PDB file of C-alpha atoms and ligand atoms in Angstrom:
ATOM      1  CA  UNK A   1      15.179 -12.155 -29.750  1.00  0.00           C
ATOM      2  CA  UNK A   2      18.100 -10.273 -31.200  1.00  0.00           C
ATOM      3  CA  UNK A   3      18.669  -6.525 -31.189  1.00  0.00           C
ATOM      4  CA  UNK A   4      16.345  -6.284 -34.201  1.00  0.00           C
ATOM      5  CA  UNK A   5      12.582  -6.345 -33.758  1.00  0.00           C
ATOM      6  CA  UNK A   6       9.566  -4.336 -32.730  1.00  0.00           C
ATOM      7  CA  UNK A   7       8.251  -3.465 -29.287  1.00  0.00           C
ATOM      8  CA  UNK A   8       5.677  -5.994 -28.038  1.00  0.00           C
ATOM      9  CA  UNK A   9       2.840  -4.181 -26.238  1.00  0.00           C
ATOM     10  CA  UNK A  10       2.090  -7.459 -24.433  1.00  0.00           C
ATOM     11  CA  UNK A  11       5.491  -7.812 -22.765  1.00  0.00           C
ATOM     12  CA  UNK A  12       5.350  -8.396 -19.015  1.00  0.00           C
ATOM     13  CA  UNK A  13       6.598  -4.927 -18.032  1.00  0.00           C
ATOM     14  CA  UNK A  14       4.070  -3.232 -20.337  1.00  0.00           C
ATOM     15  CA  UNK A  15       1.377  -5.307 -18.609  1.00  0.00           C
ATOM     16  CA  UNK A  16       2.684  -4.218 -15.195  1.00  0.00           C
ATOM     17  CA  UNK A  17       2.606  -0.557 -16.269  1.00  0.00           C
ATOM     18  CA  UNK A  18      -0.943  -1.039 -17.560  1.00  0.00           C
ATOM     19  CA  UNK A  19      -1.957  -2.518 -14.194  1.00  0.00           C
ATOM     20  CA  UNK A  20      -2.885  -5.821 -15.836  1.00  0.00           C
ATOM     21  CA  UNK A  21      -0.528  -7.885 -13.691  1.00  0.00           C
ATOM     22  CA  UNK A  22       0.675  -7.173 -10.157  1.00  0.00           C
ATOM     23  CA  UNK A  23       4.110  -6.019  -9.065  1.00  0.00           C
ATOM     24  CA  UNK A  24       5.781  -4.953  -5.832  1.00  0.00           C
ATOM     25  CA  UNK A  25       6.294  -1.183  -6.048  1.00  0.00           C
ATOM     26  CA  UNK A  26       9.252   0.645  -4.570  1.00  0.00           C
ATOM     27  CA  UNK A  27       9.260   4.043  -6.251  1.00  0.00           C
ATOM     28  CA  UNK A  28       7.352   5.913  -8.905  1.00  0.00           C
ATOM     29  CA  UNK A  29       7.523   9.359 -10.476  1.00  0.00           C
ATOM     30  CA  UNK A  30       6.016  10.901 -13.601  1.00  0.00           C
ATOM     31  CA  UNK A  31       8.409   9.076 -15.939  1.00  0.00           C
ATOM     32  CA  UNK A  32       9.703   5.950 -14.217  1.00  0.00           C
ATOM     33  CA  UNK A  33       8.598   2.993 -12.124  1.00  0.00           C
ATOM     34  CA  UNK A  34      10.715   0.830  -9.811  1.00  0.00           C
ATOM     35  CA  UNK A  35       9.640  -2.534  -8.417  1.00  0.00           C
ATOM     36  CA  UNK A  36      11.127  -5.726  -6.998  1.00  0.00           C
ATOM     37  CA  UNK A  37      12.304  -8.522  -9.273  1.00  0.00           C
ATOM     38  CA  UNK A  38      10.121 -11.612  -8.936  1.00  0.00           C
ATOM     39  CA  UNK A  39      13.146 -13.944  -9.268  1.00  0.00           C
ATOM     40  CA  UNK A  40      15.685 -12.029  -7.218  1.00  0.00           C
ATOM     41  CA  UNK A  41      19.427 -12.510  -7.553  1.00  0.00           C
ATOM     42  CA  UNK A  42      19.770 -11.191  -3.985  1.00  0.00           C
ATOM     43  CA  UNK A  43      17.712  -9.622  -1.201  1.00  0.00           C
ATOM     44  CA  UNK A  44      16.339  -6.324  -2.518  1.00  0.00           C
ATOM     45  CA  UNK A  45      16.922  -6.951  -6.254  1.00  0.00           C
ATOM     46  CA  UNK A  46      15.007  -4.134  -7.974  1.00  0.00           C
ATOM     47  CA  UNK A  47      14.176  -3.096 -11.531  1.00  0.00           C
ATOM     48  CA  UNK A  48      13.635   0.383 -12.956  1.00  0.00           C
ATOM     49  CA  UNK A  49      11.707   1.037 -16.173  1.00  0.00           C
ATOM     50  CA  UNK A  50      10.505   4.012 -18.184  1.00  0.00           C
ATOM     51  CA  UNK A  51       6.744   4.520 -18.083  1.00  0.00           C
ATOM     52  CA  UNK A  52       6.548   6.057 -21.530  1.00  0.00           C
ATOM     53  CA  UNK A  53       9.421   4.837 -23.711  1.00  0.00           C
ATOM     54  CA  UNK A  54       8.705   1.930 -26.057  1.00  0.00           C
ATOM     55  CA  UNK A  55      12.391   1.078 -26.251  1.00  0.00           C
ATOM     56  CA  UNK A  56      13.346  -2.563 -26.042  1.00  0.00           C
ATOM     57  CA  UNK A  57      17.007  -1.847 -25.386  1.00  0.00           C
ATOM     58  CA  UNK A  58      19.667   0.793 -24.855  1.00  0.00           C
ATOM     59  CA  UNK A  59      20.170   1.283 -28.586  1.00  0.00           C
ATOM     60  CA  UNK A  60      16.554   2.393 -28.977  1.00  0.00           C
ATOM     61  CA  UNK A  61      15.801   4.412 -25.872  1.00  0.00           C
ATOM     62  CA  UNK A  62      15.382   8.162 -26.087  1.00  0.00           C
ATOM     63  CA  UNK A  63      18.268   9.873 -24.223  1.00  0.00           C
ATOM     64  CA  UNK A  64      15.711  11.767 -22.131  1.00  0.00           C
ATOM     65  CA  UNK A  65      14.031   8.539 -21.023  1.00  0.00           C
ATOM     66  CA  UNK A  66      17.420   6.954 -20.289  1.00  0.00           C
ATOM     67  CA  UNK A  67      18.379   9.908 -18.080  1.00  0.00           C
ATOM     68  CA  UNK A  68      15.074   9.636 -16.228  1.00  0.00           C
ATOM     69  CA  UNK A  69      15.574   5.900 -15.678  1.00  0.00           C
ATOM     70  CA  UNK A  70      19.154   6.332 -14.447  1.00  0.00           C
ATOM     71  CA  UNK A  71      18.178   9.138 -12.066  1.00  0.00           C
ATOM     72  CA  UNK A  72      15.636   6.748 -10.530  1.00  0.00           C
ATOM     73  CA  UNK A  73      18.236   3.963 -10.443  1.00  0.00           C
ATOM     74  CA  UNK A  74      20.475   6.207  -8.332  1.00  0.00           C
ATOM     75  CA  UNK A  75      17.590   7.133  -6.033  1.00  0.00           C
ATOM     76  CA  UNK A  76      16.487   3.534  -5.519  1.00  0.00           C
ATOM     77  CA  UNK A  77      20.066   2.232  -5.116  1.00  0.00           C
ATOM     78  CA  UNK A  78      20.625   4.817  -2.391  1.00  0.00           C
ATOM     79  CA  UNK A  79      17.473   3.689  -0.583  1.00  0.00           C
ATOM     80  CA  UNK A  80      18.484   0.020  -0.935  1.00  0.00           C
ATOM     81  CA  UNK A  81      21.887   0.820   0.544  1.00  0.00           C
ATOM     82  CA  UNK A  82      20.262   2.536   3.525  1.00  0.00           C
ATOM     83  CA  UNK A  83      17.765  -0.310   3.982  1.00  0.00           C
ATOM     84  CA  UNK A  84      20.090  -3.317   3.721  1.00  0.00           C
ATOM     85  CA  UNK A  85      23.690  -2.050   4.053  1.00  0.00           C
ATOM     86  CA  UNK A  86      25.116  -4.161   1.194  1.00  0.00           C
ATOM     87  CA  UNK A  87      28.880  -4.293   0.528  1.00  0.00           C
ATOM     88  CA  UNK A  88      28.329  -3.538  -3.158  1.00  0.00           C
ATOM     89  CA  UNK A  89      25.559  -2.771  -5.641  1.00  0.00           C
ATOM     90  CA  UNK A  90      25.480  -4.349  -9.084  1.00  0.00           C
ATOM     91  CA  UNK A  91      23.716  -2.165 -11.680  1.00  0.00           C
ATOM     92  CA  UNK A  92      23.099  -4.135 -14.883  1.00  0.00           C
ATOM     93  CA  UNK A  93      21.202  -3.864 -18.138  1.00  0.00           C
ATOM     94  CA  UNK A  94      21.032  -6.512 -20.874  1.00  0.00           C
ATOM     95  CA  UNK A  95      20.403  -6.007 -24.600  1.00  0.00           C
ATOM     96  CA  UNK A  96      19.216  -8.893 -26.771  1.00  0.00           C
ATOM     97  CA  UNK A  97      18.657 -12.532 -25.842  1.00  0.00           C
ATOM     98  CA  UNK A  98      22.300 -13.543 -26.431  1.00  0.00           C
ATOM     99  CA  UNK A  99      23.268 -10.953 -23.801  1.00  0.00           C
ATOM    100  CA  UNK A 100      20.795 -12.410 -21.304  1.00  0.00           C
ATOM    101  CA  UNK A 101      17.751 -10.211 -21.955  1.00  0.00           C
ATOM    102  CA  UNK A 102      14.431 -11.975 -21.401  1.00  0.00           C
ATOM    103  CA  UNK A 103      11.978  -9.050 -21.132  1.00  0.00           C
ATOM    104  CA  UNK A 104      12.047  -6.674 -24.082  1.00  0.00           C
ATOM    105  CA  UNK A 105      11.125  -3.393 -22.401  1.00  0.00           C
ATOM    106  CA  UNK A 106      14.353  -1.682 -21.365  1.00  0.00           C
ATOM    107  CA  UNK A 107      15.020  -2.153 -17.662  1.00  0.00           C
ATOM    108  CA  UNK A 108      17.905  -1.640 -15.286  1.00  0.00           C
ATOM    109  CA  UNK A 109      18.657  -4.151 -12.535  1.00  0.00           C
ATOM    110  CA  UNK A 110      19.809  -2.981  -9.097  1.00  0.00           C
ATOM    111  CA  UNK A 111      21.279  -5.965  -7.244  1.00  0.00           C
ATOM    112  CA  UNK A 112      22.672  -5.502  -3.730  1.00  0.00           C
ATOM    113  CA  UNK A 113      25.766  -7.661  -3.149  1.00  0.00           C
ATOM    114  CA  UNK A 114      27.443  -8.880  -0.007  1.00  0.00           C
ATOM    115  CA  UNK A 115      31.008 -10.095   0.532  1.00  0.00           C
ATOM    116  CA  UNK A 116      31.185 -13.767  -0.454  1.00  0.00           C
ATOM    117  CA  UNK A 117      28.272 -13.600  -2.932  1.00  0.00           C
ATOM    118  CA  UNK A 118      28.898 -15.291  -6.260  1.00  0.00           C
ATOM    119  CA  UNK A 119      29.534 -12.497  -8.782  1.00  0.00           C
ATOM    120  CA  UNK A 120      27.475 -12.186 -11.958  1.00  0.00           C
ATOM    121  CA  UNK A 121      23.919 -13.215 -12.732  1.00  0.00           C
ATOM    122  CA  UNK A 122      22.561 -16.719 -12.276  1.00  0.00           C
ATOM    123  CA  UNK A 123      20.323 -18.024 -15.033  1.00  0.00           C
ATOM    124  CA  UNK A 124      16.804 -16.634 -14.570  1.00  0.00           C
ATOM    125  CA  UNK A 125      14.623 -19.106 -12.764  1.00  0.00           C
ATOM    126  CA  UNK A 126      17.485 -20.882 -11.029  1.00  0.00           C
ATOM    127  CA  UNK A 127      16.717 -19.212  -7.716  1.00  0.00           C
ATOM    128  CA  UNK A 128      12.963 -19.631  -8.147  1.00  0.00           C
ATOM    129  CA  UNK A 129      10.185 -17.159  -7.491  1.00  0.00           C
ATOM    130  CA  UNK A 130      10.217 -15.046  -4.362  1.00  0.00           C
ATOM    131  CA  UNK A 131       7.364 -15.237  -1.879  1.00  0.00           C
ATOM    132  CA  UNK A 132       4.970 -12.327  -2.530  1.00  0.00           C
ATOM    133  CA  UNK A 133       4.628 -11.411   1.163  1.00  0.00           C
ATOM    134  CA  UNK A 134       8.400 -11.455   1.604  1.00  0.00           C
ATOM    135  CA  UNK A 135       8.795  -9.138  -1.405  1.00  0.00           C
ATOM    136  CA  UNK A 136       6.171  -6.761  -0.012  1.00  0.00           C
ATOM    137  CA  UNK A 137       8.026  -6.610   3.320  1.00  0.00           C
ATOM    138  CA  UNK A 138      11.341  -5.858   1.579  1.00  0.00           C
ATOM    139  CA  UNK A 139       9.707  -3.179  -0.576  1.00  0.00           C
ATOM    140  CA  UNK A 140       8.352  -1.505   2.543  1.00  0.00           C
ATOM    141  CA  UNK A 141      11.854  -1.385   4.039  1.00  0.00           C
ATOM    142  CA  UNK A 142      13.198   0.233   0.866  1.00  0.00           C
ATOM    143  CA  UNK A 143      10.333   2.714   0.553  1.00  0.00           C
ATOM    144  CA  UNK A 144      10.927   3.806   4.148  1.00  0.00           C
ATOM    145  CA  UNK A 145      14.387   5.022   3.058  1.00  0.00           C
ATOM    146  CA  UNK A 146      13.264   7.101   0.064  1.00  0.00           C
TER     147      UNK A 146
HETATM  148  P1  AMP B 201      16.469  -9.514 -18.214  1.00  0.00           P
HETATM  149  O1  AMP B 201      17.188 -10.803 -18.327  1.00  0.00           O
HETATM  150  O2  AMP B 201      17.429  -8.382 -18.014  1.00  0.00           O
HETATM  151  O3  AMP B 201      15.511  -9.294 -19.349  1.00  0.00           O
HETATM  152  O4  AMP B 201      15.659  -9.585 -16.857  1.00  0.00           O
HETATM  153  C1  AMP B 201      14.292  -9.672 -16.750  1.00  0.00           C
HETATM  154  C2  AMP B 201      14.009  -9.723 -15.272  1.00  0.00           C
HETATM  155  O5  AMP B 201      12.628  -9.523 -15.076  1.00  0.00           O
HETATM  156  C3  AMP B 201      14.364 -11.059 -14.602  1.00  0.00           C
HETATM  157  O6  AMP B 201      15.266 -10.814 -13.534  1.00  0.00           O
HETATM  158  C4  AMP B 201      13.017 -11.585 -14.123  1.00  0.00           C
HETATM  159  O7  AMP B 201      13.103 -12.257 -12.897  1.00  0.00           O
HETATM  160  C5  AMP B 201      12.215 -10.309 -14.001  1.00  0.00           C
HETATM  161  N1  AMP B 201      10.769 -10.485 -14.125  1.00  0.00           N
HETATM  162  C6  AMP B 201      10.095 -11.170 -15.064  1.00  0.00           C
HETATM  163  N2  AMP B 201       8.762 -11.091 -14.852  1.00  0.00           N
HETATM  164  C7  AMP B 201       8.605 -10.305 -13.755  1.00  0.00           C
HETATM  165  C8  AMP B 201       7.470  -9.835 -13.028  1.00  0.00           C
HETATM  166  N3  AMP B 201       6.219 -10.160 -13.374  1.00  0.00           N
HETATM  167  N4  AMP B 201       7.681  -9.060 -11.942  1.00  0.00           N
HETATM  168  C9  AMP B 201       8.937  -8.722 -11.565  1.00  0.00           C
HETATM  169  N5  AMP B 201      10.051  -9.135 -12.214  1.00  0.00           N
HETATM  170  C10 AMP B 201       9.888  -9.913 -13.295  1.00  0.00           C
END
């Protein structure tokens, strides 16, 4: 999918927001939701989405929604730092399939990084799916720092 197109109400993050499929929650406020990535690039890899914006990418999102998402990104990144003491934190956001986007509801990745980690993103699926119980335990550690 390129930058052109219409918002698909059946995309996986819309289904998560609608409670139709499960996720591992970290943080929630009136406008945003943060949860753990199911195919993590590192321990504690989180995603933040807007609850109300139907934007697929950064070109479409309302500035107000973007500000709300980024405020939550900062909050969650701070909690992840306290929980896991990473050496760096990669904040990333992809727009359009050629740029690596696979879910077309705008989201921001928060990826803790440690010295010696390979930089950049591995192809989705390469690392496989995380164990659900392990994700729940990590989420609890992050939530304890919020
Ligand atoms: P992107 O390439 O930026 O569109 O990234 C989409 C991300 O969503 C990938 O890192 C996927 O692992 C992640 N993802 C896809 N489905 C789910 C899901 N059901 N729960 C949590 N993360 C998901």
